[in-house]
PDB file of C-alpha atoms in Angstrom:
ATOM      1  CA  MET A   1     -21.861 -36.434 -29.653  1.00 46.00           C
ATOM      2  CA  ASN A   2     -22.577 -32.864 -30.704  1.00 45.00           C
ATOM      3  CA  ASP A   3     -20.925 -30.863 -33.489  1.00 46.00           C
ATOM      4  CA  ASP A   4     -18.031 -29.395 -31.525  1.00 48.00           C
ATOM      5  CA  GLY A   5     -16.983 -32.818 -30.207  1.00 50.00           C
ATOM      6  CA  ASP A   6     -17.619 -32.127 -26.512  1.00 51.00           C
ATOM      7  CA  ARG A   7     -18.775 -35.475 -25.149  1.00 52.00           C
ATOM      8  CA  HIS A   8     -19.754 -34.168 -21.713  1.00 52.00           C
ATOM      9  CA  SER A   9     -21.643 -31.085 -22.851  1.00 52.00           C
ATOM     10  CA  PRO A  10     -25.238 -30.613 -21.711  1.00 52.00           C
ATOM     11  CA  ASN A  11     -26.093 -30.245 -25.415  1.00 52.00           C
ATOM     12  CA  ALA A  12     -24.874 -33.783 -26.225  1.00 52.00           C
ATOM     13  CA  SER A  13     -27.438 -35.956 -27.989  1.00 54.00           C
ATOM     14  CA  ILE A  14     -29.645 -38.264 -25.928  1.00 54.00           C
ATOM     15  CA  ILE A  15     -30.355 -41.917 -26.748  1.00 56.00           C
ATOM     16  CA  VAL A  16     -33.467 -43.637 -25.431  1.00 54.00           C
ATOM     17  CA  ASP A  17     -33.396 -47.412 -25.245  1.00 56.00           C
ATOM     18  CA  ALA A  18     -36.925 -48.327 -26.345  1.00 57.00           C
ATOM     19  CA  SER A  19     -36.906 -51.783 -24.764  1.00 61.00           C
ATOM     20  CA  SER A  20     -36.311 -50.539 -21.232  1.00 61.00           C
ATOM     21  CA  GLY A  21     -37.147 -46.843 -21.535  1.00 61.00           C
ATOM     22  CA  VAL A  22     -33.766 -45.882 -20.056  1.00 60.00           C
ATOM     23  CA  VAL A  23     -32.474 -42.473 -21.110  1.00 60.00           C
ATOM     24  CA  GLU A  24     -28.728 -42.589 -21.621  1.00 56.00           C
ATOM     25  CA  PRO A  25     -26.426 -39.865 -22.990  1.00 59.00           C
ATOM     26  CA  ALA A  26     -24.761 -40.862 -26.242  1.00 58.00           C
ATOM     27  CA  SER A  27     -21.389 -39.870 -24.827  1.00 57.00           C
ATOM     28  CA  GLU A  28     -21.621 -42.534 -22.109  1.00 57.00           C
ATOM     29  CA  LYS A  29     -23.130 -45.337 -24.187  1.00 57.00           C
ATOM     30  CA  ASN A  30     -19.874 -46.409 -25.833  1.00 70.00           C
ATOM     31  CA  GLU A  31     -17.423 -44.791 -23.434  1.00 73.00           C
ATOM     32  CA  LEU A  32     -16.205 -48.114 -22.028  1.00 70.00           C
ATOM     33  CA  PHE A  33     -15.454 -49.499 -25.490  1.00 72.00           C
ATOM     34  CA  ASP A  34     -13.719 -46.238 -26.435  1.00 72.00           C
ATOM     35  CA  ILE A  35     -11.492 -46.448 -23.367  1.00 69.00           C
ATOM     36  CA  ILE A  36     -10.661 -50.097 -24.023  1.00 65.00           C
ATOM     37  CA  ARG A  37     -10.018 -49.463 -27.725  1.00 65.00           C
ATOM     38  CA  GLU A  38      -7.636 -46.618 -26.860  1.00 69.00           C
ATOM     39  CA  ALA A  39      -5.823 -48.870 -24.359  1.00 65.00           C
ATOM     40  CA  ASP A  40      -4.753 -51.227 -27.181  1.00 61.00           C
ATOM     41  CA  VAL A  41      -6.460 -54.356 -25.923  1.00 56.00           C
ATOM     42  CA  ASP A  42      -6.375 -56.416 -29.103  1.00 65.00           C
ATOM     43  CA  GLY A  43      -9.229 -58.855 -28.487  1.00 61.00           C
ATOM     44  CA  VAL A  44     -11.825 -56.273 -27.489  1.00 61.00           C
ATOM     45  CA  ARG A  45     -12.479 -55.078 -31.032  1.00 63.00           C
ATOM     46  CA  TYR A  46     -14.019 -58.482 -31.777  1.00 60.00           C
ATOM     47  CA  LEU A  47     -16.662 -57.922 -29.104  1.00 61.00           C
ATOM     48  CA  ARG A  48     -18.387 -55.434 -31.406  1.00 64.00           C
ATOM     49  CA  THR A  49     -18.381 -57.411 -34.668  1.00 64.00           C
ATOM     50  CA  ALA A  50     -21.452 -57.439 -36.885  1.00 67.00           C
ATOM     51  CA  ASP A  51     -21.859 -61.227 -36.727  1.00 72.00           C
ATOM     52  CA  PRO A  52     -23.832 -61.976 -33.534  1.00 72.00           C
ATOM     53  CA  SER A  53     -22.579 -65.554 -33.192  1.00 74.00           C
ATOM     54  CA  SER A  54     -18.908 -64.554 -33.265  1.00 73.00           C
ATOM     55  CA  ARG A  55     -19.584 -61.588 -30.986  1.00 73.00           C
ATOM     56  CA  HIS A  56     -21.250 -63.836 -28.417  1.00 78.00           C
ATOM     57  CA  ALA A  57     -18.465 -66.402 -28.734  1.00 80.00           C
ATOM     58  CA  PHE A  58     -15.844 -63.766 -27.947  1.00 77.00           C
ATOM     59  CA  ILE A  59     -17.884 -62.346 -25.083  1.00 79.00           C
ATOM     60  CA  TYR A  60     -18.270 -65.812 -23.547  1.00 85.00           C
ATOM     61  CA  MET A  61     -14.591 -66.583 -24.115  1.00 85.00           C
ATOM     62  CA  TRP A  62     -13.533 -63.393 -22.311  1.00 82.00           C
ATOM     63  CA  CYS A  63     -15.968 -64.099 -19.478  1.00 88.00           C
ATOM     64  CA  VAL A  64     -14.529 -67.606 -19.049  1.00 93.00           C
ATOM     65  CA  ILE A  65     -10.951 -66.310 -19.101  1.00 92.00           C
ATOM     66  CA  ILE A  66     -11.722 -63.625 -16.530  1.00 92.00           C
ATOM     67  CA  ALA A  67     -13.628 -66.100 -14.329  1.00 95.00           C
ATOM     68  CA  VAL A  68     -10.733 -68.588 -14.433  1.00 95.00           C
ATOM     69  CA  PHE A  69      -8.213 -65.953 -13.375  1.00 95.00           C
ATOM     70  CA  VAL A  70     -10.504 -64.655 -10.630  1.00 95.00           C
ATOM     71  CA  ILE A  71     -10.747 -68.237  -9.321  1.00 96.00           C
ATOM     72  CA  PHE A  72      -6.938 -68.562  -9.462  1.00 95.00           C
ATOM     73  CA  ALA A  73      -6.591 -65.282  -7.571  1.00 95.00           C
ATOM     74  CA  LEU A  74      -9.027 -66.435  -4.883  1.00 96.00           C
ATOM     75  CA  ILE A  75      -7.146 -69.740  -4.527  1.00 95.00           C
ATOM     76  CA  GLN A  76      -3.851 -67.868  -4.114  1.00 95.00           C
ATOM     77  CA  ILE A  77      -5.409 -65.523  -1.565  1.00 94.00           C
ATOM     78  CA  HIS A  78      -6.715 -68.542   0.362  1.00 95.00           C
ATOM     79  CA  TYR A  79      -3.279 -70.219   0.367  1.00 91.00           C
ATOM     80  CA  GLN A  80      -1.555 -67.017   1.494  1.00 91.00           C
ATOM     81  CA  ILE A  81      -4.029 -66.520   4.335  1.00 91.00           C
ATOM     82  CA  MET A  82      -3.600 -70.147   5.439  1.00 90.00           C
ATOM     83  CA  LEU A  83       0.202 -69.767   5.289  1.00 86.00           C
ATOM     84  CA  PHE A  84      -0.013 -66.590   7.350  1.00 83.00           C
ATOM     85  CA  TYR A  85      -2.105 -68.259  10.059  1.00 85.00           C
ATOM     86  CA  SER A  86      -0.105 -71.520  10.075  1.00 86.00           C
ATOM     87  CA  GLU A  87       3.263 -69.830  10.638  1.00 77.00           C
ATOM     88  CA  PRO A  88       2.842 -66.857  12.938  1.00 70.00           C
ATOM     89  CA  VAL A  89       5.351 -64.057  13.033  1.00 69.00           C
ATOM     90  CA  ALA A  90       8.124 -64.843  15.499  1.00 68.00           C
ATOM     91  CA  THR A  91       9.618 -61.472  16.316  1.00 70.00           C
ATOM     92  CA  ASN A  92      10.426 -60.641  19.915  1.00 70.00           C
ATOM     93  CA  ILE A  93      11.182 -57.072  20.866  1.00 71.00           C
ATOM     94  CA  GLU A  94      13.440 -56.576  23.853  1.00 74.00           C
ATOM     95  CA  MET A  95      14.271 -53.040  24.845  1.00 73.00           C
ATOM     96  CA  GLU A  96      17.594 -52.422  26.561  1.00 76.00           C
ATOM     97  CA  TYR A  97      19.020 -49.073  27.552  1.00 76.00           C
ATOM     98  CA  PRO A  98      22.738 -49.547  28.287  1.00 76.00           C
ATOM     99  CA  SER A  99      24.744 -46.569  29.487  1.00 79.00           C
ATOM    100  CA  ALA A 100      27.381 -46.961  26.754  1.00 77.00           C
ATOM    101  CA  ILE A 101      27.404 -48.769  23.425  1.00 70.00           C
ATOM    102  CA  VAL A 102      30.580 -49.569  21.530  1.00 71.00           C
ATOM    103  CA  PHE A 103      29.918 -48.956  17.844  1.00 70.00           C
ATOM    104  CA  PRO A 104      29.167 -51.125  15.695  1.00 65.00           C
ATOM    105  CA  THR A 105      28.237 -53.936  18.064  1.00 61.00           C
ATOM    106  CA  VAL A 106      24.513 -53.214  17.776  1.00 58.00           C
ATOM    107  CA  ALA A 107      22.716 -55.954  15.890  1.00 62.00           C
ATOM    108  CA  ILE A 108      19.046 -56.136  15.076  1.00 64.00           C
ATOM    109  CA  CYS A 109      18.101 -59.676  14.136  1.00 63.00           C
ATOM    110  CA  ASN A 110      14.798 -60.674  12.663  1.00 60.00           C
ATOM    111  CA  ASN A 111      13.710 -64.227  13.389  1.00 60.00           C
ATOM    112  CA  ASN A 112      11.531 -64.468  10.273  1.00 56.00           C
ATOM    113  CA  GLN A 113      12.823 -66.522   7.379  1.00 55.00           C
ATOM    114  CA  ILE A 114      12.681 -65.406   3.778  1.00 54.00           C
ATOM    115  CA  ARG A 115      11.652 -68.729   2.273  1.00 55.00           C
ATOM    116  CA  VAL A 116      10.527 -67.458  -1.132  1.00 53.00           C
ATOM    117  CA  PHE A 117      13.965 -66.111  -1.950  1.00 53.00           C
ATOM    118  CA  GLN A 118      15.644 -69.271  -0.700  1.00 54.00           C
ATOM    119  CA  ARG A 119      13.408 -71.484  -2.842  1.00 53.00           C
ATOM    120  CA  SER A 120      13.838 -69.406  -5.973  1.00 57.00           C
ATOM    121  CA  GLY A 121      17.612 -69.137  -5.681  1.00 60.00           C
ATOM    122  CA  PHE A 122      17.447 -65.359  -5.307  1.00 58.00           C
ATOM    123  CA  LEU A 123      20.136 -65.351  -2.645  1.00 59.00           C
ATOM    124  CA  LEU A 124      22.414 -67.533  -4.766  1.00 63.00           C
ATOM    125  CA  ILE A 125      22.126 -65.205  -7.735  1.00 64.00           C
ATOM    126  CA  PHE A 126      23.050 -62.136  -5.711  1.00 66.00           C
ATOM    127  CA  ARG A 127      25.576 -63.823  -3.391  1.00 69.00           C
ATOM    128  CA  PRO A 128      28.543 -61.947  -4.979  1.00 70.00           C
ATOM    129  CA  VAL A 129      26.754 -58.640  -4.412  1.00 71.00           C
ATOM    130  CA  PHE A 130      26.013 -59.505  -0.783  1.00 70.00           C
ATOM    131  CA  THR A 131      29.614 -60.629  -0.244  1.00 74.00           C
ATOM    132  CA  PHE A 132      30.915 -57.396  -1.758  1.00 73.00           C
ATOM    133  CA  LEU A 133      28.611 -55.278   0.403  1.00 74.00           C
ATOM    134  CA  ALA A 134      29.611 -57.220   3.525  1.00 74.00           C
ATOM    135  CA  ASN A 135      33.310 -56.687   2.759  1.00 76.00           C
ATOM    136  CA  VAL A 136      32.823 -52.976   2.056  1.00 72.00           C
ATOM    137  CA  SER A 137      30.904 -52.368   5.272  1.00 66.00           C
ATOM    138  CA  ALA A 138      33.420 -54.330   7.388  1.00 59.00           C
TER     139      ALA A 138
END
């Protein structure tokens, strides 16, 4: 970083990694760690400790944690795709154009079931609200 603190200035110092010969601006070398440190991720500060064994232990621990959650996400995606293909959408659209409609006898019914809410008791929790809304609209 140069004297005036501008990290993206063309005058910013350059770092050359001698092992690979890669030229990398100093402003970009630690930018990821700066972003993570400013985001208040508590465990990331241990990734840059002076002790190499503890640093590697934390890096491996984070890699394992991330890999486990990626595997869980892929399993959930697989189950959701299989659920989608096993129970196709059962909505039929029938268009009718009557000459006169008596209000409010129009009803749009969806044949799909909301099973997640039924399993979790969501409808039971909000039953008084639904009852109140049904009475108000009637």
